[in-house]
Short mmCIF file of N, CA and C in Angstrom, two decimals:
data_model
loop_
_atom_site.label_atom_id
_atom_site.label_comp_id
_atom_site.label_asym_id
_atom_site.label_seq_id
_atom_site.Cartn_x
_atom_site.Cartn_y
_atom_site.Cartn_z
N MET A 1204 201.50 -10.42 -97.94
CA MET A 1204 202.76 -9.74 -97.76
C MET A 1204 203.85 -10.81 -97.70
N SER A 1205 204.94 -10.53 -98.36
CA SER A 1205 206.03 -11.50 -98.40
C SER A 1205 206.74 -11.55 -97.05
N PHE A 1206 207.43 -12.68 -96.82
CA PHE A 1206 208.15 -12.86 -95.56
C PHE A 1206 209.21 -11.78 -95.36
N THR A 1207 209.94 -11.41 -96.41
CA THR A 1207 211.00 -10.39 -96.32
C THR A 1207 210.42 -9.05 -95.91
N ARG A 1208 209.33 -8.67 -96.56
CA ARG A 1208 208.70 -7.40 -96.22
C ARG A 1208 208.15 -7.42 -94.79
N LEU A 1209 207.54 -8.49 -94.37
CA LEU A 1209 207.00 -8.63 -93.03
C LEU A 1209 208.12 -8.56 -91.99
N ALA A 1210 209.22 -9.24 -92.26
CA ALA A 1210 210.37 -9.20 -91.34
C ALA A 1210 210.93 -7.78 -91.26
N PHE A 1211 211.03 -7.09 -92.39
CA PHE A 1211 211.54 -5.71 -92.39
C PHE A 1211 210.65 -4.80 -91.55
N VAL A 1212 209.35 -4.90 -91.69
CA VAL A 1212 208.41 -4.07 -90.92
C VAL A 1212 208.55 -4.36 -89.43
N HIS A 1213 208.68 -5.63 -89.06
CA HIS A 1213 208.83 -5.98 -87.64
C HIS A 1213 210.16 -5.48 -87.08
N VAL A 1214 211.23 -5.59 -87.84
CA VAL A 1214 212.53 -5.08 -87.39
C VAL A 1214 212.46 -3.56 -87.23
N LEU A 1215 211.81 -2.89 -88.15
CA LEU A 1215 211.65 -1.43 -88.07
C LEU A 1215 210.87 -1.03 -86.82
N ILE A 1216 209.77 -1.70 -86.56
CA ILE A 1216 208.96 -1.41 -85.37
C ILE A 1216 209.75 -1.70 -84.10
N LEU A 1217 210.44 -2.84 -84.04
CA LEU A 1217 211.25 -3.16 -82.87
C LEU A 1217 212.38 -2.15 -82.68
N GLY A 1218 212.96 -1.68 -83.79
CA GLY A 1218 214.02 -0.66 -83.69
C GLY A 1218 213.50 0.64 -83.11
N LEU A 1219 212.31 1.06 -83.54
CA LEU A 1219 211.72 2.29 -83.01
C LEU A 1219 211.37 2.15 -81.53
N ILE A 1220 210.75 1.05 -81.17
CA ILE A 1220 210.38 0.83 -79.77
C ILE A 1220 211.64 0.66 -78.91
N GLY A 1221 212.60 -0.14 -79.39
CA GLY A 1221 213.84 -0.33 -78.65
C GLY A 1221 214.61 0.97 -78.49
N GLY A 1222 214.67 1.77 -79.56
CA GLY A 1222 215.34 3.07 -79.48
C GLY A 1222 214.65 4.00 -78.50
N SER A 1223 213.34 3.98 -78.48
CA SER A 1223 212.60 4.81 -77.53
C SER A 1223 212.90 4.40 -76.09
N PHE A 1224 212.89 3.09 -75.83
CA PHE A 1224 213.21 2.62 -74.48
C PHE A 1224 214.66 2.98 -74.11
N TYR A 1225 215.56 2.86 -75.06
CA TYR A 1225 216.96 3.23 -74.80
C TYR A 1225 217.07 4.70 -74.44
N ASP A 1226 216.35 5.57 -75.17
CA ASP A 1226 216.37 7.00 -74.86
C ASP A 1226 215.80 7.29 -73.48
N ILE A 1227 214.74 6.56 -73.11
CA ILE A 1227 214.14 6.75 -71.79
C ILE A 1227 215.12 6.31 -70.71
N ALA A 1228 215.78 5.18 -70.93
CA ALA A 1228 216.71 4.66 -69.92
C ALA A 1228 217.94 5.54 -69.76
N THR A 1229 218.46 6.10 -70.85
CA THR A 1229 219.68 6.92 -70.76
C THR A 1229 219.38 8.40 -70.55
N ARG A 1230 218.11 8.79 -70.61
CA ARG A 1230 217.68 10.18 -70.46
C ARG A 1230 218.34 11.10 -71.49
N GLN A 1231 218.55 10.58 -72.67
CA GLN A 1231 219.10 11.38 -73.76
C GLN A 1231 218.47 10.91 -75.06
N GLU A 1232 218.05 11.87 -75.86
CA GLU A 1232 217.42 11.52 -77.13
C GLU A 1232 218.47 11.38 -78.22
N HIS A 1233 218.26 10.43 -79.11
CA HIS A 1233 219.18 10.19 -80.22
C HIS A 1233 218.41 10.27 -81.53
N TRP A 1234 219.13 10.61 -82.58
CA TRP A 1234 218.51 10.63 -83.90
C TRP A 1234 218.06 9.23 -84.24
N PRO A 1235 216.95 9.01 -84.82
CA PRO A 1235 215.95 9.93 -85.36
C PRO A 1235 214.86 10.30 -84.37
N PHE A 1236 215.05 10.01 -83.09
CA PHE A 1236 214.02 10.29 -82.11
C PHE A 1236 214.00 11.75 -81.70
N SER A 1237 215.10 12.46 -81.94
CA SER A 1237 215.14 13.89 -81.66
C SER A 1237 215.60 14.60 -82.92
N ASP A 1238 214.75 15.45 -83.45
CA ASP A 1238 215.11 16.21 -84.65
C ASP A 1238 216.00 17.40 -84.32
N TYR A 1239 216.01 17.81 -83.08
CA TYR A 1239 216.73 19.01 -82.68
C TYR A 1239 217.78 18.65 -81.62
N PRO A 1240 219.05 18.62 -81.97
CA PRO A 1240 220.08 18.25 -81.00
C PRO A 1240 220.11 19.18 -79.79
N MET A 1241 219.70 20.44 -79.95
CA MET A 1241 219.74 21.36 -78.81
C MET A 1241 218.77 20.94 -77.72
N PHE A 1242 217.75 20.14 -78.07
CA PHE A 1242 216.79 19.67 -77.08
C PHE A 1242 217.00 18.21 -76.72
N ALA A 1243 218.10 17.63 -77.17
CA ALA A 1243 218.30 16.20 -77.02
C ALA A 1243 218.65 15.78 -75.61
N VAL A 1244 219.29 16.63 -74.82
CA VAL A 1244 219.68 16.24 -73.47
C VAL A 1244 218.53 16.57 -72.53
N ILE A 1245 218.09 15.57 -71.80
CA ILE A 1245 217.00 15.75 -70.85
C ILE A 1245 217.62 16.01 -69.48
N PRO A 1246 217.36 17.16 -68.86
CA PRO A 1246 217.97 17.43 -67.56
C PRO A 1246 217.43 16.49 -66.49
N ARG A 1247 218.32 16.03 -65.63
CA ARG A 1247 217.90 15.15 -64.55
C ARG A 1247 217.19 15.93 -63.45
N LYS A 1248 217.57 17.19 -63.27
CA LYS A 1248 216.94 18.02 -62.25
C LYS A 1248 216.71 19.39 -62.87
N PRO A 1249 215.50 19.92 -62.79
CA PRO A 1249 215.25 21.23 -63.41
C PRO A 1249 216.00 22.35 -62.68
N VAL A 1250 216.77 23.11 -63.44
CA VAL A 1250 217.56 24.20 -62.86
C VAL A 1250 217.39 25.45 -63.72
N LEU A 1251 217.68 26.57 -63.12
CA LEU A 1251 217.74 27.84 -63.83
C LEU A 1251 219.07 28.46 -63.43
N ASP A 1252 219.99 28.54 -64.39
CA ASP A 1252 221.33 29.06 -64.10
C ASP A 1252 221.55 30.38 -64.80
N ASN A 1253 222.44 31.18 -64.21
CA ASN A 1253 222.89 32.45 -64.77
C ASN A 1253 221.74 33.42 -65.02
N SER A 1254 220.91 33.57 -64.03
CA SER A 1254 219.80 34.52 -64.10
C SER A 1254 220.24 35.83 -63.45
N TYR A 1255 220.19 36.92 -64.20
CA TYR A 1255 220.59 38.22 -63.67
C TYR A 1255 219.38 38.86 -63.00
N ARG A 1256 219.56 39.38 -61.79
CA ARG A 1256 218.46 40.02 -61.08
C ARG A 1256 218.97 41.21 -60.28
N LEU A 1257 218.18 42.29 -60.34
CA LEU A 1257 218.50 43.50 -59.59
C LEU A 1257 217.83 43.46 -58.22
N PHE A 1258 218.59 43.90 -57.22
CA PHE A 1258 218.07 44.04 -55.87
C PHE A 1258 218.34 45.46 -55.40
N GLY A 1259 217.36 46.04 -54.75
CA GLY A 1259 217.56 47.33 -54.12
C GLY A 1259 217.95 47.12 -52.68
N VAL A 1260 218.78 48.02 -52.15
CA VAL A 1260 219.19 47.96 -50.75
C VAL A 1260 218.55 49.16 -50.06
N THR A 1261 217.69 48.88 -49.08
CA THR A 1261 217.00 49.95 -48.37
C THR A 1261 217.93 50.56 -47.34
N TYR A 1262 217.48 51.65 -46.72
CA TYR A 1262 218.31 52.33 -45.72
C TYR A 1262 218.48 51.52 -44.44
N ASP A 1263 217.64 50.51 -44.23
CA ASP A 1263 217.83 49.63 -43.07
C ASP A 1263 218.51 48.32 -43.49
N ASN A 1264 219.21 48.35 -44.64
CA ASN A 1264 220.05 47.25 -45.16
C ASN A 1264 219.27 45.99 -45.55
N ARG A 1265 217.99 46.11 -45.88
CA ARG A 1265 217.25 44.98 -46.43
C ARG A 1265 217.45 44.96 -47.93
N GLU A 1266 217.54 43.75 -48.50
CA GLU A 1266 217.59 43.62 -49.96
C GLU A 1266 216.19 43.31 -50.47
N VAL A 1267 215.77 44.06 -51.47
CA VAL A 1267 214.45 43.91 -52.06
C VAL A 1267 214.62 43.63 -53.55
N ALA A 1268 214.05 42.53 -54.03
CA ALA A 1268 214.12 42.23 -55.46
C ALA A 1268 213.33 43.28 -56.23
N ILE A 1269 213.93 43.82 -57.28
CA ILE A 1269 213.27 44.81 -58.13
C ILE A 1269 212.70 44.05 -59.33
N LEU A 1270 211.37 43.84 -59.31
CA LEU A 1270 210.73 43.01 -60.32
C LEU A 1270 209.62 43.71 -61.09
N LYS A 1271 208.99 44.70 -60.50
CA LYS A 1271 207.81 45.31 -61.13
C LYS A 1271 208.20 46.16 -62.33
N TYR A 1272 207.34 46.11 -63.34
CA TYR A 1272 207.57 46.89 -64.55
C TYR A 1272 207.67 48.38 -64.23
N SER A 1273 206.83 48.87 -63.32
CA SER A 1273 206.85 50.30 -62.99
C SER A 1273 208.18 50.71 -62.35
N GLN A 1274 208.87 49.78 -61.72
CA GLN A 1274 210.16 50.07 -61.09
C GLN A 1274 211.32 49.93 -62.07
N LEU A 1275 211.15 49.12 -63.11
CA LEU A 1275 212.21 48.88 -64.09
C LEU A 1275 211.99 49.62 -65.40
N TRP A 1276 210.92 50.37 -65.50
CA TRP A 1276 210.56 51.04 -66.74
C TRP A 1276 211.77 51.70 -67.38
N PRO A 1277 211.96 51.63 -68.67
CA PRO A 1277 211.09 51.16 -69.73
C PRO A 1277 211.25 49.67 -70.05
N LEU A 1278 212.08 48.97 -69.31
CA LEU A 1278 212.26 47.53 -69.53
C LEU A 1278 211.41 46.76 -68.54
N ASP A 1279 211.45 45.43 -68.61
CA ASP A 1279 210.73 44.62 -67.65
C ASP A 1279 211.68 43.55 -67.11
N GLN A 1280 211.16 42.72 -66.20
CA GLN A 1280 212.03 41.77 -65.52
C GLN A 1280 212.55 40.65 -66.41
N SER A 1281 212.07 40.55 -67.64
CA SER A 1281 212.65 39.56 -68.55
C SER A 1281 213.62 40.22 -69.52
N ARG A 1282 213.32 41.41 -70.02
CA ARG A 1282 214.20 42.07 -70.99
C ARG A 1282 215.44 42.67 -70.34
N LEU A 1283 215.30 43.24 -69.15
CA LEU A 1283 216.46 43.86 -68.50
C LEU A 1283 217.57 42.85 -68.23
N PRO A 1284 217.29 41.70 -67.62
CA PRO A 1284 218.38 40.74 -67.40
C PRO A 1284 219.04 40.25 -68.69
N ILE A 1285 218.25 40.07 -69.74
CA ILE A 1285 218.83 39.64 -71.01
C ILE A 1285 219.78 40.72 -71.54
N GLY A 1286 219.34 41.97 -71.48
CA GLY A 1286 220.19 43.07 -71.93
C GLY A 1286 221.45 43.20 -71.10
N LEU A 1287 221.32 43.07 -69.77
CA LEU A 1287 222.50 43.16 -68.90
C LEU A 1287 223.47 42.02 -69.16
N ARG A 1288 222.95 40.82 -69.40
CA ARG A 1288 223.81 39.68 -69.69
C ARG A 1288 224.59 39.92 -70.98
N ARG A 1289 223.90 40.44 -72.00
CA ARG A 1289 224.59 40.73 -73.27
C ARG A 1289 225.65 41.80 -73.09
N LEU A 1290 225.32 42.84 -72.35
CA LEU A 1290 226.31 43.89 -72.10
C LEU A 1290 227.53 43.34 -71.38
N TYR A 1291 227.29 42.49 -70.38
CA TYR A 1291 228.37 41.96 -69.56
C TYR A 1291 229.34 41.11 -70.38
N ARG A 1292 228.84 40.45 -71.40
CA ARG A 1292 229.67 39.56 -72.23
C ARG A 1292 230.46 40.31 -73.30
N GLN A 1293 230.18 41.57 -73.51
CA GLN A 1293 230.90 42.36 -74.51
C GLN A 1293 232.20 42.90 -73.93
N PRO A 1294 233.12 43.34 -74.79
CA PRO A 1294 234.34 43.97 -74.27
C PRO A 1294 233.99 45.19 -73.42
N GLY A 1295 234.65 45.32 -72.28
CA GLY A 1295 234.34 46.42 -71.36
C GLY A 1295 233.00 46.23 -70.68
N GLY A 1296 232.56 44.98 -70.60
CA GLY A 1296 231.22 44.67 -70.10
C GLY A 1296 230.94 45.10 -68.69
N ARG A 1297 231.91 44.97 -67.79
CA ARG A 1297 231.66 45.32 -66.39
C ARG A 1297 231.31 46.79 -66.25
N GLU A 1298 232.05 47.66 -66.93
CA GLU A 1298 231.77 49.10 -66.84
C GLU A 1298 230.47 49.46 -67.54
N ARG A 1299 230.18 48.80 -68.64
CA ARG A 1299 228.92 49.06 -69.35
C ARG A 1299 227.74 48.64 -68.50
N VAL A 1300 227.85 47.51 -67.81
CA VAL A 1300 226.77 47.06 -66.93
C VAL A 1300 226.64 47.99 -65.74
N ARG A 1301 227.77 48.46 -65.20
CA ARG A 1301 227.71 49.42 -64.09
C ARG A 1301 226.94 50.67 -64.52
N THR A 1302 227.21 51.17 -65.72
CA THR A 1302 226.50 52.35 -66.22
C THR A 1302 225.01 52.06 -66.37
N ALA A 1303 224.67 50.87 -66.86
CA ALA A 1303 223.25 50.50 -67.02
C ALA A 1303 222.55 50.40 -65.67
N VAL A 1304 223.22 49.83 -64.67
CA VAL A 1304 222.62 49.71 -63.34
C VAL A 1304 222.48 51.10 -62.71
N GLU A 1305 223.49 51.97 -62.90
CA GLU A 1305 223.37 53.34 -62.40
C GLU A 1305 222.17 54.04 -63.02
N ASP A 1306 221.96 53.85 -64.32
CA ASP A 1306 220.83 54.47 -65.00
C ASP A 1306 219.51 53.90 -64.48
N THR A 1307 219.45 52.60 -64.27
CA THR A 1307 218.24 51.97 -63.75
C THR A 1307 217.95 52.50 -62.34
N PHE A 1308 218.99 52.63 -61.53
CA PHE A 1308 218.85 53.15 -60.16
C PHE A 1308 218.35 54.59 -60.21
N ARG A 1309 218.91 55.40 -61.08
CA ARG A 1309 218.49 56.80 -61.21
C ARG A 1309 217.02 56.88 -61.61
N ARG A 1310 216.62 56.10 -62.62
CA ARG A 1310 215.23 56.10 -63.07
C ARG A 1310 214.29 55.57 -61.99
N TYR A 1311 214.71 54.55 -61.24
CA TYR A 1311 213.90 54.00 -60.15
C TYR A 1311 213.58 55.11 -59.15
N GLU A 1312 214.62 55.81 -58.68
CA GLU A 1312 214.41 56.86 -57.67
C GLU A 1312 213.61 58.03 -58.22
N LEU A 1313 213.88 58.41 -59.45
CA LEU A 1313 213.14 59.52 -60.07
C LEU A 1313 211.65 59.17 -60.18
N ARG A 1314 211.35 57.99 -60.65
CA ARG A 1314 209.95 57.56 -60.79
C ARG A 1314 209.29 57.38 -59.43
N ARG A 1315 210.04 56.93 -58.42
CA ARG A 1315 209.48 56.80 -57.07
C ARG A 1315 209.11 58.17 -56.52
N GLU A 1316 210.02 59.17 -56.70
CA GLU A 1316 209.75 60.52 -56.22
C GLU A 1316 208.56 61.15 -56.94
N GLN A 1317 208.34 60.76 -58.20
CA GLN A 1317 207.20 61.27 -58.97
C GLN A 1317 205.91 60.52 -58.66
N GLY A 1318 205.98 59.50 -57.82
CA GLY A 1318 204.79 58.73 -57.44
C GLY A 1318 204.37 57.72 -58.49
N LEU A 1319 205.26 57.31 -59.39
CA LEU A 1319 204.92 56.37 -60.46
C LEU A 1319 205.06 54.91 -60.04
N HIS A 1320 205.62 54.66 -58.86
CA HIS A 1320 205.61 53.32 -58.27
C HIS A 1320 205.73 53.47 -56.76
N ASP A 1321 205.41 52.38 -56.07
CA ASP A 1321 205.38 52.44 -54.60
C ASP A 1321 206.54 51.69 -53.96
N GLY A 1322 207.64 51.56 -54.68
CA GLY A 1322 208.82 50.87 -54.13
C GLY A 1322 209.44 51.68 -53.00
N PRO A 1323 210.21 51.02 -52.14
CA PRO A 1323 210.85 51.72 -51.02
C PRO A 1323 212.01 52.59 -51.50
N PRO A 1324 212.33 53.65 -50.75
CA PRO A 1324 213.53 54.43 -51.09
C PRO A 1324 214.77 53.55 -50.92
N LEU A 1325 215.70 53.67 -51.86
CA LEU A 1325 216.88 52.81 -51.85
C LEU A 1325 218.14 53.64 -51.64
N ARG A 1326 219.11 53.03 -50.96
CA ARG A 1326 220.43 53.66 -50.83
C ARG A 1326 221.42 53.06 -51.81
N ALA A 1327 221.09 51.87 -52.37
CA ALA A 1327 221.98 51.22 -53.32
C ALA A 1327 221.18 50.24 -54.17
N MET A 1328 221.79 49.81 -55.28
CA MET A 1328 221.21 48.79 -56.14
C MET A 1328 222.31 47.81 -56.48
N ARG A 1329 221.98 46.51 -56.42
CA ARG A 1329 222.95 45.46 -56.69
C ARG A 1329 222.45 44.55 -57.80
N LEU A 1330 223.39 44.11 -58.62
CA LEU A 1330 223.09 43.14 -59.67
C LEU A 1330 223.77 41.83 -59.30
N TYR A 1331 222.96 40.77 -59.21
CA TYR A 1331 223.46 39.44 -58.88
C TYR A 1331 223.24 38.49 -60.04
N VAL A 1332 224.07 37.46 -60.11
CA VAL A 1332 223.81 36.30 -60.96
C VAL A 1332 223.32 35.22 -60.01
N LEU A 1333 222.11 34.71 -60.27
CA LEU A 1333 221.49 33.72 -59.39
C LEU A 1333 221.35 32.39 -60.11
N ASN A 1334 221.43 31.32 -59.33
CA ASN A 1334 221.23 29.97 -59.84
C ASN A 1334 220.25 29.25 -58.92
N TRP A 1335 219.25 28.61 -59.53
CA TRP A 1335 218.22 27.92 -58.75
C TRP A 1335 218.13 26.46 -59.12
N ASP A 1336 217.80 25.62 -58.13
CA ASP A 1336 217.26 24.29 -58.36
C ASP A 1336 215.76 24.48 -58.26
N LEU A 1337 215.06 24.34 -59.37
CA LEU A 1337 213.64 24.69 -59.41
C LEU A 1337 212.81 23.70 -58.61
N GLU A 1338 211.89 24.25 -57.83
CA GLU A 1338 210.96 23.45 -57.05
C GLU A 1338 209.54 23.75 -57.52
N PRO A 1339 208.60 22.82 -57.32
CA PRO A 1339 207.23 23.06 -57.76
C PRO A 1339 206.64 24.33 -57.14
N TYR A 1340 205.87 25.03 -57.94
CA TYR A 1340 205.17 26.25 -57.52
C TYR A 1340 206.13 27.34 -57.06
N ALA A 1341 207.37 27.31 -57.55
CA ALA A 1341 208.39 28.31 -57.20
C ALA A 1341 208.54 28.45 -55.69
N ALA A 1342 208.51 27.34 -54.99
CA ALA A 1342 208.58 27.35 -53.53
C ALA A 1342 209.88 27.95 -53.01
N ASN A 1343 210.95 27.88 -53.79
CA ASN A 1343 212.24 28.41 -53.35
C ASN A 1343 212.61 29.70 -54.08
N LEU A 1344 211.62 30.46 -54.47
CA LEU A 1344 211.85 31.69 -55.23
C LEU A 1344 212.81 32.64 -54.51
N ASP A 1345 212.74 32.68 -53.20
CA ASP A 1345 213.60 33.58 -52.43
C ASP A 1345 214.87 32.91 -51.94
N ARG A 1346 215.09 31.65 -52.33
CA ARG A 1346 216.27 30.92 -51.87
C ARG A 1346 217.02 30.30 -53.05
N PRO A 1347 217.77 31.10 -53.80
CA PRO A 1347 218.54 30.51 -54.90
C PRO A 1347 219.65 29.61 -54.36
N ARG A 1348 220.09 28.67 -55.18
CA ARG A 1348 221.19 27.78 -54.80
C ARG A 1348 222.47 28.57 -54.59
N SER A 1349 222.70 29.56 -55.45
CA SER A 1349 223.90 30.40 -55.31
C SER A 1349 223.62 31.77 -55.89
N ARG A 1350 224.40 32.75 -55.43
CA ARG A 1350 224.30 34.09 -55.98
C ARG A 1350 225.66 34.76 -55.91
N GLU A 1351 225.96 35.49 -56.97
CA GLU A 1351 227.26 36.17 -57.07
C GLU A 1351 227.00 37.63 -57.40
N LEU A 1352 227.58 38.51 -56.61
CA LEU A 1352 227.44 39.94 -56.83
C LEU A 1352 228.30 40.37 -58.00
N LEU A 1353 227.68 41.02 -59.00
CA LEU A 1353 228.42 41.52 -60.15
C LEU A 1353 228.71 43.01 -60.02
N VAL A 1354 227.69 43.79 -59.66
CA VAL A 1354 227.82 45.24 -59.61
C VAL A 1354 227.01 45.77 -58.45
N GLU A 1355 227.56 46.77 -57.76
CA GLU A 1355 226.80 47.50 -56.75
C GLU A 1355 226.98 48.99 -57.00
N VAL A 1356 225.87 49.70 -56.99
CA VAL A 1356 225.86 51.14 -57.20
C VAL A 1356 225.13 51.76 -56.02
N SER A 1357 225.72 52.79 -55.43
CA SER A 1357 225.07 53.43 -54.27
C SER A 1357 224.87 54.92 -54.53
N ARG A 1358 224.04 55.53 -53.71
CA ARG A 1358 223.77 56.95 -53.83
C ARG A 1358 225.03 57.78 -53.62
N VAL A 1359 225.93 57.31 -52.76
CA VAL A 1359 227.18 58.04 -52.51
C VAL A 1359 227.96 58.18 -53.79
N GLN A 1360 228.01 57.11 -54.60
CA GLN A 1360 228.72 57.16 -55.88
C GLN A 1360 228.07 58.15 -56.83
N GLU A 1361 226.73 58.18 -56.82
CA GLU A 1361 226.03 59.10 -57.73
C GLU A 1361 226.28 60.55 -57.33
N THR A 1362 226.25 60.85 -56.04
CA THR A 1362 226.46 62.24 -55.62
C THR A 1362 227.91 62.67 -55.80
N ALA A 1363 228.84 61.69 -55.80
CA ALA A 1363 230.26 62.02 -56.00
C ALA A 1363 230.55 62.43 -57.42
N ARG A 1364 229.71 62.07 -58.36
CA ARG A 1364 229.94 62.41 -59.76
C ARG A 1364 229.77 63.85 -59.97
#
């Protein structure tokens, strides 16, 4: 192998190794080490932001996360928040989300009365946006970093209609 070709191969190898070390040190991937710019930024701390979650409010004022498929039917705990987030971002989103939460609350109570799930009777349903700093084994599942109330629907509002 000629000296020029050997030098080129060594420079190329050093460039790849040096670039890899640079990416590790800066915690950000650069081309050609990352083919996908959307995955190029490496988070320093794992977080879950802007997660929509429904909570039921019992008659003794406890908040209960509504997570079971039988309680959220026909949606589930992954599809419902995605749908609510999309609705909220559209024009007139707040009212559309309120209508969706009212419908979910109505179906929850109807299915509970029919014996299709064992959830507690609720006096209200609330939609929150939650943000978490993720911990191993979901140790802080019940302790989000922050939560913001978006919509609250109560039985009084339903009977007033």
